[in-house]
Amino acid sequence: MHLLNENDKTFLLHSIREIEDFPKPGIKFKDITTLLGDTNAFNLLMDHLASRYENQKIDYIAGIESRGFIFGAALAARLRTRFVPIRKPGKLPYTTISEKYSLEYGVDEVSIHIDAFSGVAHPRVLLIDDLIATGGTATAAVKLITKAGATCVEACFVMNLTFLQGDLDIKKMTSVYSVLEV
Ligand code: AMP
């Protein structure tokens, strides 16, 4: 397995730019475009993820809109497996199923095509997103994968903002792996 040592993790962490007060005051936005623009950082990350999942019989990688699409699709291509998008409502063209989740103010929703996992019996799915904050989005996504008839074998994040403890609810449903913890 291509494990990351502390130097690798520091290198990856520093490849992600932090933008203060975006998209609103008080938020420190983790900008992964700088990681994607660094071939060494992007390949180090993808080599690590590919080696972690290559022998885990993953049938589908489900990526959460929109930065989960980037890492999820890149990993699916490396593992020669299938990619499924989990999207905001009203974006997917065919029949969908949805899962609502609470925000600080109001609700949001994620949706998936009803036949997203129909190509395989007893589908095993890896969920991927760039970052877990409160965990609301990813928890809803794991529930959606289950609703769609599949098993989520792990939820994987490039970064976990651990002080928010967003992974606690997801850990009741599936295994959680975060490459970087801040
Ligand atoms: P949450 O549902 O609170 O875990 O939020 C996770 C989603 O919001 C992910 O799709 C992230 O890309 C995005 N997100 C939340 N907080 C940040 C942040 N500080 N920097 C970048 N993206 C964030």
mmCIF file with all atom_site columns, C-alpha atoms and ligand atoms in Angstrom:
data_model
loop_
_atom_site.group_PDB
_atom_site.id
_atom_site.type_symbol
_atom_site.label_atom_id
_atom_site.label_alt_id
_atom_site.label_comp_id
_atom_site.label_asym_id
_atom_site.label_entity_id
_atom_site.label_seq_id
_atom_site.pdbx_PDB_ins_code
_atom_site.Cartn_x
_atom_site.Cartn_y
_atom_site.Cartn_z
_atom_site.occupancy
_atom_site.B_iso_or_equiv
_atom_site.pdbx_formal_charge
_atom_site.auth_seq_id
_atom_site.auth_comp_id
_atom_site.auth_asym_id
_atom_site.auth_atom_id
_atom_site.pdbx_PDB_model_num
ATOM   1   C CA  . MET A 1 1   ? 0.000   0.000  0.000   1.00 0.00 ? 1   MET A CA  1
ATOM   2   C CA  . HIS A 1 2   ? 1.210   3.485  -0.885  1.00 0.00 ? 2   HIS A CA  1
ATOM   3   C CA  . LEU A 1 3   ? 1.027   5.009  2.623   1.00 0.00 ? 3   LEU A CA  1
ATOM   4   C CA  . LEU A 1 4   ? 1.584   8.693  3.321   1.00 0.00 ? 4   LEU A CA  1
ATOM   5   C CA  . ASN A 1 5   ? 4.235   9.709  5.843   1.00 0.00 ? 5   ASN A CA  1
ATOM   6   C CA  . GLU A 1 6   ? 4.072   12.939 7.858   1.00 0.00 ? 6   GLU A CA  1
ATOM   7   C CA  . ASN A 1 7   ? 6.130   14.816 5.220   1.00 0.00 ? 7   ASN A CA  1
ATOM   8   C CA  . ASP A 1 8   ? 3.700   13.711 2.485   1.00 0.00 ? 8   ASP A CA  1
ATOM   9   C CA  . LYS A 1 9   ? 0.748   14.879 4.570   1.00 0.00 ? 9   LYS A CA  1
ATOM   10  C CA  . THR A 1 10  ? 2.368   18.248 5.295   1.00 0.00 ? 10  THR A CA  1
ATOM   11  C CA  . PHE A 1 11  ? 3.131   18.636 1.579   1.00 0.00 ? 11  PHE A CA  1
ATOM   12  C CA  . LEU A 1 12  ? -0.499  17.854 0.652   1.00 0.00 ? 12  LEU A CA  1
ATOM   13  C CA  . LEU A 1 13  ? -1.861  20.142 3.354   1.00 0.00 ? 13  LEU A CA  1
ATOM   14  C CA  . HIS A 1 14  ? 0.298   23.011 2.111   1.00 0.00 ? 14  HIS A CA  1
ATOM   15  C CA  . SER A 1 15  ? -0.843  22.403 -1.464  1.00 0.00 ? 15  SER A CA  1
ATOM   16  C CA  . ILE A 1 16  ? -4.386  23.377 -0.400  1.00 0.00 ? 16  ILE A CA  1
ATOM   17  C CA  . ARG A 1 17  ? -4.897  27.141 -0.276  1.00 0.00 ? 17  ARG A CA  1
ATOM   18  C CA  . GLU A 1 18  ? -6.936  28.673 2.522   1.00 0.00 ? 18  GLU A CA  1
ATOM   19  C CA  . ILE A 1 19  ? -9.174  31.646 1.736   1.00 0.00 ? 19  ILE A CA  1
ATOM   20  C CA  . GLU A 1 20  ? -10.409 33.669 4.710   1.00 0.00 ? 20  GLU A CA  1
ATOM   21  C CA  . ASP A 1 21  ? -14.051 34.824 4.819   1.00 0.00 ? 21  ASP A CA  1
ATOM   22  C CA  . PHE A 1 22  ? -15.232 32.889 1.730   1.00 0.00 ? 22  PHE A CA  1
ATOM   23  C CA  . PRO A 1 23  ? -18.069 32.440 0.848   1.00 0.00 ? 23  PRO A CA  1
ATOM   24  C CA  . LYS A 1 24  ? -19.079 34.426 3.936   1.00 0.00 ? 24  LYS A CA  1
ATOM   25  C CA  . PRO A 1 25  ? -17.390 36.073 6.929   1.00 0.00 ? 25  PRO A CA  1
ATOM   26  C CA  . GLY A 1 26  ? -15.896 33.642 9.451   1.00 0.00 ? 26  GLY A CA  1
ATOM   27  C CA  . ILE A 1 27  ? -15.419 30.723 7.012   1.00 0.00 ? 27  ILE A CA  1
ATOM   28  C CA  . LYS A 1 28  ? -11.898 29.549 6.193   1.00 0.00 ? 28  LYS A CA  1
ATOM   29  C CA  . PHE A 1 29  ? -12.444 28.022 2.771   1.00 0.00 ? 29  PHE A CA  1
ATOM   30  C CA  . LYS A 1 30  ? -10.141 25.157 1.785   1.00 0.00 ? 30  LYS A CA  1
ATOM   31  C CA  . ASP A 1 31  ? -9.380  25.751 -1.885  1.00 0.00 ? 31  ASP A CA  1
ATOM   32  C CA  . ILE A 1 32  ? -8.348  22.472 -3.524  1.00 0.00 ? 32  ILE A CA  1
ATOM   33  C CA  . THR A 1 33  ? -7.751  24.078 -6.960  1.00 0.00 ? 33  THR A CA  1
ATOM   34  C CA  . THR A 1 34  ? -4.122  24.655 -5.886  1.00 0.00 ? 34  THR A CA  1
ATOM   35  C CA  . LEU A 1 35  ? -3.732  20.920 -5.106  1.00 0.00 ? 35  LEU A CA  1
ATOM   36  C CA  . LEU A 1 36  ? -5.206  20.051 -8.528  1.00 0.00 ? 36  LEU A CA  1
ATOM   37  C CA  . GLY A 1 37  ? -2.807  22.499 -10.172 1.00 0.00 ? 37  GLY A CA  1
ATOM   38  C CA  . ASP A 1 38  ? 0.231   20.795 -8.621  1.00 0.00 ? 38  ASP A CA  1
ATOM   39  C CA  . THR A 1 39  ? 1.008   17.547 -10.481 1.00 0.00 ? 39  THR A CA  1
ATOM   40  C CA  . ASN A 1 40  ? 3.130   16.186 -7.603  1.00 0.00 ? 40  ASN A CA  1
ATOM   41  C CA  . ALA A 1 41  ? 0.411   16.818 -5.017  1.00 0.00 ? 41  ALA A CA  1
ATOM   42  C CA  . PHE A 1 42  ? -2.454  15.528 -7.178  1.00 0.00 ? 42  PHE A CA  1
ATOM   43  C CA  . ASN A 1 43  ? -0.567  12.364 -8.141  1.00 0.00 ? 43  ASN A CA  1
ATOM   44  C CA  . LEU A 1 44  ? 0.636   11.705 -4.591  1.00 0.00 ? 44  LEU A CA  1
ATOM   45  C CA  . LEU A 1 45  ? -2.977  11.880 -3.419  1.00 0.00 ? 45  LEU A CA  1
ATOM   46  C CA  . MET A 1 46  ? -4.356  9.727  -6.246  1.00 0.00 ? 46  MET A CA  1
ATOM   47  C CA  . ASP A 1 47  ? -1.565  7.104  -5.897  1.00 0.00 ? 47  ASP A CA  1
ATOM   48  C CA  . HIS A 1 48  ? -2.394  6.844  -2.205  1.00 0.00 ? 48  HIS A CA  1
ATOM   49  C CA  . LEU A 1 49  ? -6.150  6.521  -2.749  1.00 0.00 ? 49  LEU A CA  1
ATOM   50  C CA  . ALA A 1 50  ? -5.743  4.048  -5.612  1.00 0.00 ? 50  ALA A CA  1
ATOM   51  C CA  . SER A 1 51  ? -3.537  1.775  -3.507  1.00 0.00 ? 51  SER A CA  1
ATOM   52  C CA  . ARG A 1 52  ? -5.921  1.997  -0.539  1.00 0.00 ? 52  ARG A CA  1
ATOM   53  C CA  . TYR A 1 53  ? -8.936  0.893  -2.602  1.00 0.00 ? 53  TYR A CA  1
ATOM   54  C CA  . GLU A 1 54  ? -7.523  -1.296 -5.399  1.00 0.00 ? 54  GLU A CA  1
ATOM   55  C CA  . ASN A 1 55  ? -8.173  -4.593 -3.591  1.00 0.00 ? 55  ASN A CA  1
ATOM   56  C CA  . GLN A 1 56  ? -11.431 -3.660 -1.867  1.00 0.00 ? 56  GLN A CA  1
ATOM   57  C CA  . LYS A 1 57  ? -13.785 -4.868 -4.616  1.00 0.00 ? 57  LYS A CA  1
ATOM   58  C CA  . ILE A 1 58  ? -15.325 -1.432 -5.144  1.00 0.00 ? 58  ILE A CA  1
ATOM   59  C CA  . ASP A 1 59  ? -18.106 -1.615 -7.760  1.00 0.00 ? 59  ASP A CA  1
ATOM   60  C CA  . TYR A 1 60  ? -18.923 2.104  -7.852  1.00 0.00 ? 60  TYR A CA  1
ATOM   61  C CA  . ILE A 1 61  ? -17.371 5.339  -6.673  1.00 0.00 ? 61  ILE A CA  1
ATOM   62  C CA  . ALA A 1 62  ? -20.022 7.920  -5.785  1.00 0.00 ? 62  ALA A CA  1
ATOM   63  C CA  . GLY A 1 63  ? -18.810 11.536 -5.768  1.00 0.00 ? 63  GLY A CA  1
ATOM   64  C CA  . ILE A 1 64  ? -20.630 14.430 -4.101  1.00 0.00 ? 64  ILE A CA  1
ATOM   65  C CA  . GLU A 1 65  ? -21.202 17.579 -6.218  1.00 0.00 ? 65  GLU A CA  1
ATOM   66  C CA  . SER A 1 66  ? -19.029 19.206 -7.147  1.00 0.00 ? 66  SER A CA  1
ATOM   67  C CA  . ARG A 1 67  ? -15.501 18.695 -5.847  1.00 0.00 ? 67  ARG A CA  1
ATOM   68  C CA  . GLY A 1 68  ? -16.254 15.051 -5.057  1.00 0.00 ? 68  GLY A CA  1
ATOM   69  C CA  . PHE A 1 69  ? -16.698 14.602 -8.823  1.00 0.00 ? 69  PHE A CA  1
ATOM   70  C CA  . ILE A 1 70  ? -13.085 15.581 -9.463  1.00 0.00 ? 70  ILE A CA  1
ATOM   71  C CA  . PHE A 1 71  ? -11.441 13.163 -7.021  1.00 0.00 ? 71  PHE A CA  1
ATOM   72  C CA  . GLY A 1 72  ? -14.092 10.465 -7.473  1.00 0.00 ? 72  GLY A CA  1
ATOM   73  C CA  . ALA A 1 73  ? -13.930 10.377 -11.266 1.00 0.00 ? 73  ALA A CA  1
ATOM   74  C CA  . ALA A 1 74  ? -10.112 10.469 -11.270 1.00 0.00 ? 74  ALA A CA  1
ATOM   75  C CA  . LEU A 1 75  ? -10.028 7.555  -8.808  1.00 0.00 ? 75  LEU A CA  1
ATOM   76  C CA  . ALA A 1 76  ? -12.684 5.594  -10.742 1.00 0.00 ? 76  ALA A CA  1
ATOM   77  C CA  . ALA A 1 77  ? -10.589 5.888  -13.910 1.00 0.00 ? 77  ALA A CA  1
ATOM   78  C CA  . ARG A 1 78  ? -7.467  4.661  -12.067 1.00 0.00 ? 78  ARG A CA  1
ATOM   79  C CA  . LEU A 1 79  ? -9.323  1.723  -10.519 1.00 0.00 ? 79  LEU A CA  1
ATOM   80  C CA  . ARG A 1 80  ? -11.169 0.987  -13.783 1.00 0.00 ? 80  ARG A CA  1
ATOM   81  C CA  . THR A 1 81  ? -14.452 1.078  -11.889 1.00 0.00 ? 81  THR A CA  1
ATOM   82  C CA  . ARG A 1 82  ? -17.725 3.002  -12.363 1.00 0.00 ? 82  ARG A CA  1
ATOM   83  C CA  . PHE A 1 83  ? -18.479 6.579  -11.287 1.00 0.00 ? 83  PHE A CA  1
ATOM   84  C CA  . VAL A 1 84  ? -21.861 7.849  -10.026 1.00 0.00 ? 84  VAL A CA  1
ATOM   85  C CA  . PRO A 1 85  ? -22.636 11.549 -9.363  1.00 0.00 ? 85  PRO A CA  1
ATOM   86  C CA  . ILE A 1 86  ? -24.572 12.577 -6.255  1.00 0.00 ? 86  ILE A CA  1
ATOM   87  C CA  . ARG A 1 87  ? -26.046 15.970 -7.121  1.00 0.00 ? 87  ARG A CA  1
ATOM   88  C CA  . LYS A 1 88  ? -28.024 18.922 -5.852  1.00 0.00 ? 88  LYS A CA  1
ATOM   89  C CA  . PRO A 1 89  ? -31.778 18.677 -6.665  1.00 0.00 ? 89  PRO A CA  1
ATOM   90  C CA  . GLY A 1 90  ? -32.973 19.395 -10.195 1.00 0.00 ? 90  GLY A CA  1
ATOM   91  C CA  . LYS A 1 91  ? -29.655 18.613 -11.887 1.00 0.00 ? 91  LYS A CA  1
ATOM   92  C CA  . LEU A 1 92  ? -29.973 14.932 -12.840 1.00 0.00 ? 92  LEU A CA  1
ATOM   93  C CA  . PRO A 1 93  ? -32.069 14.332 -15.977 1.00 0.00 ? 93  PRO A CA  1
ATOM   94  C CA  . TYR A 1 94  ? -33.538 10.856 -15.324 1.00 0.00 ? 94  TYR A CA  1
ATOM   95  C CA  . THR A 1 95  ? -35.781 9.644  -12.439 1.00 0.00 ? 95  THR A CA  1
ATOM   96  C CA  . THR A 1 96  ? -34.116 10.385 -9.096  1.00 0.00 ? 96  THR A CA  1
ATOM   97  C CA  . ILE A 1 97  ? -34.369 9.573  -5.420  1.00 0.00 ? 97  ILE A CA  1
ATOM   98  C CA  . SER A 1 98  ? -33.435 12.182 -2.824  1.00 0.00 ? 98  SER A CA  1
ATOM   99  C CA  . GLU A 1 99  ? -32.429 12.675 0.782   1.00 0.00 ? 99  GLU A CA  1
ATOM   100 C CA  . LYS A 1 100 ? -32.981 15.910 2.690   1.00 0.00 ? 100 LYS A CA  1
ATOM   101 C CA  . TYR A 1 101 ? -30.658 17.179 5.419   1.00 0.00 ? 101 TYR A CA  1
ATOM   102 C CA  . SER A 1 102 ? -30.650 20.135 7.809   1.00 0.00 ? 102 SER A CA  1
ATOM   103 C CA  . LEU A 1 103 ? -28.430 23.169 7.471   1.00 0.00 ? 103 LEU A CA  1
ATOM   104 C CA  . GLU A 1 104 ? -27.841 25.834 10.117  1.00 0.00 ? 104 GLU A CA  1
ATOM   105 C CA  . TYR A 1 105 ? -30.786 27.665 8.526   1.00 0.00 ? 105 TYR A CA  1
ATOM   106 C CA  . GLY A 1 106 ? -33.157 25.557 6.430   1.00 0.00 ? 106 GLY A CA  1
ATOM   107 C CA  . VAL A 1 107 ? -32.742 22.295 4.550   1.00 0.00 ? 107 VAL A CA  1
ATOM   108 C CA  . ASP A 1 108 ? -30.779 21.040 1.576   1.00 0.00 ? 108 ASP A CA  1
ATOM   109 C CA  . GLU A 1 109 ? -31.050 17.876 -0.482  1.00 0.00 ? 109 GLU A CA  1
ATOM   110 C CA  . VAL A 1 110 ? -28.904 15.422 -2.434  1.00 0.00 ? 110 VAL A CA  1
ATOM   111 C CA  . SER A 1 111 ? -30.182 13.230 -5.244  1.00 0.00 ? 111 SER A CA  1
ATOM   112 C CA  . ILE A 1 112 ? -29.100 10.257 -7.335  1.00 0.00 ? 112 ILE A CA  1
ATOM   113 C CA  . HIS A 1 113 ? -30.459 8.441  -10.380 1.00 0.00 ? 113 HIS A CA  1
ATOM   114 C CA  . ILE A 1 114 ? -32.795 5.643  -9.297  1.00 0.00 ? 114 ILE A CA  1
ATOM   115 C CA  . ASP A 1 115 ? -30.877 3.087  -11.393 1.00 0.00 ? 115 ASP A CA  1
ATOM   116 C CA  . ALA A 1 116 ? -27.396 4.379  -10.463 1.00 0.00 ? 116 ALA A CA  1
ATOM   117 C CA  . PHE A 1 117 ? -26.231 1.027  -9.040  1.00 0.00 ? 117 PHE A CA  1
ATOM   118 C CA  . SER A 1 118 ? -28.337 -1.332 -11.145 1.00 0.00 ? 118 SER A CA  1
ATOM   119 C CA  . GLY A 1 119 ? -25.446 -2.731 -13.173 1.00 0.00 ? 119 GLY A CA  1
ATOM   120 C CA  . VAL A 1 120 ? -24.139 -5.044 -10.428 1.00 0.00 ? 120 VAL A CA  1
ATOM   121 C CA  . ALA A 1 121 ? -25.697 -7.459 -7.905  1.00 0.00 ? 121 ALA A CA  1
ATOM   122 C CA  . HIS A 1 122 ? -25.044 -6.400 -4.256  1.00 0.00 ? 122 HIS A CA  1
ATOM   123 C CA  . PRO A 1 123 ? -23.149 -3.247 -5.266  1.00 0.00 ? 123 PRO A CA  1
ATOM   124 C CA  . ARG A 1 124 ? -20.276 -2.049 -3.044  1.00 0.00 ? 124 ARG A CA  1
ATOM   125 C CA  . VAL A 1 125 ? -19.881 1.718  -3.146  1.00 0.00 ? 125 VAL A CA  1
ATOM   126 C CA  . LEU A 1 126 ? -17.103 4.058  -2.055  1.00 0.00 ? 126 LEU A CA  1
ATOM   127 C CA  . LEU A 1 127 ? -18.358 7.584  -1.276  1.00 0.00 ? 127 LEU A CA  1
ATOM   128 C CA  . ILE A 1 128 ? -15.920 10.424 -1.880  1.00 0.00 ? 128 ILE A CA  1
ATOM   129 C CA  . ASP A 1 129 ? -15.865 14.184 -1.263  1.00 0.00 ? 129 ASP A CA  1
ATOM   130 C CA  . ASP A 1 130 ? -13.129 16.775 -0.872  1.00 0.00 ? 130 ASP A CA  1
ATOM   131 C CA  . LEU A 1 131 ? -13.977 17.831 2.657   1.00 0.00 ? 131 LEU A CA  1
ATOM   132 C CA  . ILE A 1 132 ? -16.137 16.916 5.631   1.00 0.00 ? 132 ILE A CA  1
ATOM   133 C CA  . ALA A 1 133 ? -17.236 19.815 7.835   1.00 0.00 ? 133 ALA A CA  1
ATOM   134 C CA  . THR A 1 134 ? -20.489 19.270 9.821   1.00 0.00 ? 134 THR A CA  1
ATOM   135 C CA  . GLY A 1 135 ? -21.017 15.961 7.997   1.00 0.00 ? 135 GLY A CA  1
ATOM   136 C CA  . GLY A 1 136 ? -24.594 16.775 6.944   1.00 0.00 ? 136 GLY A CA  1
ATOM   137 C CA  . THR A 1 137 ? -23.988 16.360 3.219   1.00 0.00 ? 137 THR A CA  1
ATOM   138 C CA  . ALA A 1 138 ? -22.046 13.102 3.520   1.00 0.00 ? 138 ALA A CA  1
ATOM   139 C CA  . THR A 1 139 ? -24.500 11.575 6.039   1.00 0.00 ? 139 THR A CA  1
ATOM   140 C CA  . ALA A 1 140 ? -27.359 12.258 3.610   1.00 0.00 ? 140 ALA A CA  1
ATOM   141 C CA  . ALA A 1 141 ? -25.267 10.802 0.768   1.00 0.00 ? 141 ALA A CA  1
ATOM   142 C CA  . VAL A 1 142 ? -24.634 7.535  2.681   1.00 0.00 ? 142 VAL A CA  1
ATOM   143 C CA  . LYS A 1 143 ? -28.398 7.256  3.369   1.00 0.00 ? 143 LYS A CA  1
ATOM   144 C CA  . LEU A 1 144 ? -29.072 7.876  -0.328  1.00 0.00 ? 144 LEU A CA  1
ATOM   145 C CA  . ILE A 1 145 ? -26.653 5.134  -1.398  1.00 0.00 ? 145 ILE A CA  1
ATOM   146 C CA  . THR A 1 146 ? -28.470 2.716  0.940   1.00 0.00 ? 146 THR A CA  1
ATOM   147 C CA  . LYS A 1 147 ? -31.887 3.854  -0.382  1.00 0.00 ? 147 LYS A CA  1
ATOM   148 C CA  . ALA A 1 148 ? -30.626 3.168  -3.907  1.00 0.00 ? 148 ALA A CA  1
ATOM   149 C CA  . GLY A 1 149 ? -29.962 -0.469 -2.934  1.00 0.00 ? 149 GLY A CA  1
ATOM   150 C CA  . ALA A 1 150 ? -26.204 -0.425 -2.425  1.00 0.00 ? 150 ALA A CA  1
ATOM   151 C CA  . THR A 1 151 ? -23.759 -0.822 0.459   1.00 0.00 ? 151 THR A CA  1
ATOM   152 C CA  . CYS A 1 152 ? -21.488 2.110  1.266   1.00 0.00 ? 152 CYS A CA  1
ATOM   153 C CA  . VAL A 1 153 ? -18.255 0.368  2.262   1.00 0.00 ? 153 VAL A CA  1
ATOM   154 C CA  . GLU A 1 154 ? -16.423 3.591  3.188   1.00 0.00 ? 154 GLU A CA  1
ATOM   155 C CA  . ALA A 1 155 ? -16.819 7.378  3.090   1.00 0.00 ? 155 ALA A CA  1
ATOM   156 C CA  . CYS A 1 156 ? -13.526 8.966  2.018   1.00 0.00 ? 156 CYS A CA  1
ATOM   157 C CA  . PHE A 1 157 ? -12.515 12.621 2.333   1.00 0.00 ? 157 PHE A CA  1
ATOM   158 C CA  . VAL A 1 158 ? -9.369  14.459 1.352   1.00 0.00 ? 158 VAL A CA  1
ATOM   159 C CA  . MET A 1 159 ? -9.764  16.586 4.481   1.00 0.00 ? 159 MET A CA  1
ATOM   160 C CA  . ASN A 1 160 ? -11.683 16.388 7.766   1.00 0.00 ? 160 ASN A CA  1
ATOM   161 C CA  . LEU A 1 161 ? -12.264 19.510 9.862   1.00 0.00 ? 161 LEU A CA  1
ATOM   162 C CA  . THR A 1 162 ? -12.110 17.392 13.033  1.00 0.00 ? 162 THR A CA  1
ATOM   163 C CA  . PHE A 1 163 ? -13.224 20.109 15.477  1.00 0.00 ? 163 PHE A CA  1
ATOM   164 C CA  . LEU A 1 164 ? -16.721 19.926 13.943  1.00 0.00 ? 164 LEU A CA  1
ATOM   165 C CA  . GLN A 1 165 ? -16.922 16.157 14.618  1.00 0.00 ? 165 GLN A CA  1
ATOM   166 C CA  . GLY A 1 166 ? -18.864 15.725 11.384  1.00 0.00 ? 166 GLY A CA  1
ATOM   167 C CA  . ASP A 1 167 ? -17.770 12.103 11.067  1.00 0.00 ? 167 ASP A CA  1
ATOM   168 C CA  . LEU A 1 168 ? -19.559 10.906 14.237  1.00 0.00 ? 168 LEU A CA  1
ATOM   169 C CA  . ASP A 1 169 ? -22.967 10.290 12.612  1.00 0.00 ? 169 ASP A CA  1
ATOM   170 C CA  . ILE A 1 170 ? -21.464 8.719  9.469   1.00 0.00 ? 170 ILE A CA  1
ATOM   171 C CA  . LYS A 1 171 ? -19.406 6.299  11.580  1.00 0.00 ? 171 LYS A CA  1
ATOM   172 C CA  . LYS A 1 172 ? -22.702 4.811  12.840  1.00 0.00 ? 172 LYS A CA  1
ATOM   173 C CA  . MET A 1 173 ? -23.454 3.783  9.226   1.00 0.00 ? 173 MET A CA  1
ATOM   174 C CA  . THR A 1 174 ? -20.115 3.093  7.544   1.00 0.00 ? 174 THR A CA  1
ATOM   175 C CA  . SER A 1 175 ? -16.358 3.336  7.880   1.00 0.00 ? 175 SER A CA  1
ATOM   176 C CA  . VAL A 1 176 ? -14.803 6.813  7.470   1.00 0.00 ? 176 VAL A CA  1
ATOM   177 C CA  . TYR A 1 177 ? -11.350 7.606  6.073   1.00 0.00 ? 177 TYR A CA  1
ATOM   178 C CA  . SER A 1 178 ? -9.831  11.085 5.866   1.00 0.00 ? 178 SER A CA  1
ATOM   179 C CA  . VAL A 1 179 ? -6.438  11.579 4.213   1.00 0.00 ? 179 VAL A CA  1
ATOM   180 C CA  . LEU A 1 180 ? -5.784  14.817 6.131   1.00 0.00 ? 180 LEU A CA  1
ATOM   181 C CA  . GLU A 1 181 ? -7.151  15.851 9.525   1.00 0.00 ? 181 GLU A CA  1
ATOM   182 C CA  . VAL A 1 182 ? -7.144  19.483 10.619  1.00 0.00 ? 182 VAL A CA  1
HETATM 183 P P1  . AMP B 2 .   ? -20.809 19.599 5.534   1.00 0.00 ? 1   AMP B P1  1
HETATM 184 O O1  . AMP B 2 .   ? -22.126 19.067 5.016   1.00 0.00 ? 1   AMP B O1  1
HETATM 185 O O2  . AMP B 2 .   ? -20.969 20.674 6.560   1.00 0.00 ? 1   AMP B O2  1
HETATM 186 O O3  . AMP B 2 .   ? -19.899 18.479 5.988   1.00 0.00 ? 1   AMP B O3  1
HETATM 187 O O4  . AMP B 2 .   ? -20.103 20.340 4.321   1.00 0.00 ? 1   AMP B O4  1
HETATM 188 C C1  . AMP B 2 .   ? -19.422 19.585 3.365   1.00 0.00 ? 1   AMP B C1  1
HETATM 189 C C2  . AMP B 2 .   ? -19.495 20.194 1.992   1.00 0.00 ? 1   AMP B C2  1
HETATM 190 O O5  . AMP B 2 .   ? -19.321 21.615 2.020   1.00 0.00 ? 1   AMP B O5  1
HETATM 191 C C3  . AMP B 2 .   ? -18.392 19.630 1.122   1.00 0.00 ? 1   AMP B C3  1
HETATM 192 O O6  . AMP B 2 .   ? -18.924 19.339 -0.160  1.00 0.00 ? 1   AMP B O6  1
HETATM 193 C C4  . AMP B 2 .   ? -17.339 20.708 1.081   1.00 0.00 ? 1   AMP B C4  1
HETATM 194 O O7  . AMP B 2 .   ? -16.793 20.805 -0.195  1.00 0.00 ? 1   AMP B O7  1
HETATM 195 C C5  . AMP B 2 .   ? -18.061 21.993 1.482   1.00 0.00 ? 1   AMP B C5  1
HETATM 196 N N1  . AMP B 2 .   ? -17.351 22.736 2.551   1.00 0.00 ? 1   AMP B N1  1
HETATM 197 C C6  . AMP B 2 .   ? -17.773 22.929 3.830   1.00 0.00 ? 1   AMP B C6  1
HETATM 198 N N2  . AMP B 2 .   ? -16.922 23.659 4.543   1.00 0.00 ? 1   AMP B N2  1
HETATM 199 C C7  . AMP B 2 .   ? -15.890 23.954 3.706   1.00 0.00 ? 1   AMP B C7  1
HETATM 200 C C8  . AMP B 2 .   ? -14.653 24.677 3.855   1.00 0.00 ? 1   AMP B C8  1
HETATM 201 N N3  . AMP B 2 .   ? -14.283 25.257 5.000   1.00 0.00 ? 1   AMP B N3  1
HETATM 202 N N4  . AMP B 2 .   ? -13.830 24.754 2.787   1.00 0.00 ? 1   AMP B N4  1
HETATM 203 C C9  . AMP B 2 .   ? -14.173 24.162 1.609   1.00 0.00 ? 1   AMP B C9  1
HETATM 204 N N5  . AMP B 2 .   ? -15.311 23.473 1.422   1.00 0.00 ? 1   AMP B N5  1
HETATM 205 C C10 . AMP B 2 .   ? -16.169 23.362 2.440   1.00 0.00 ? 1   AMP B C10 1
#
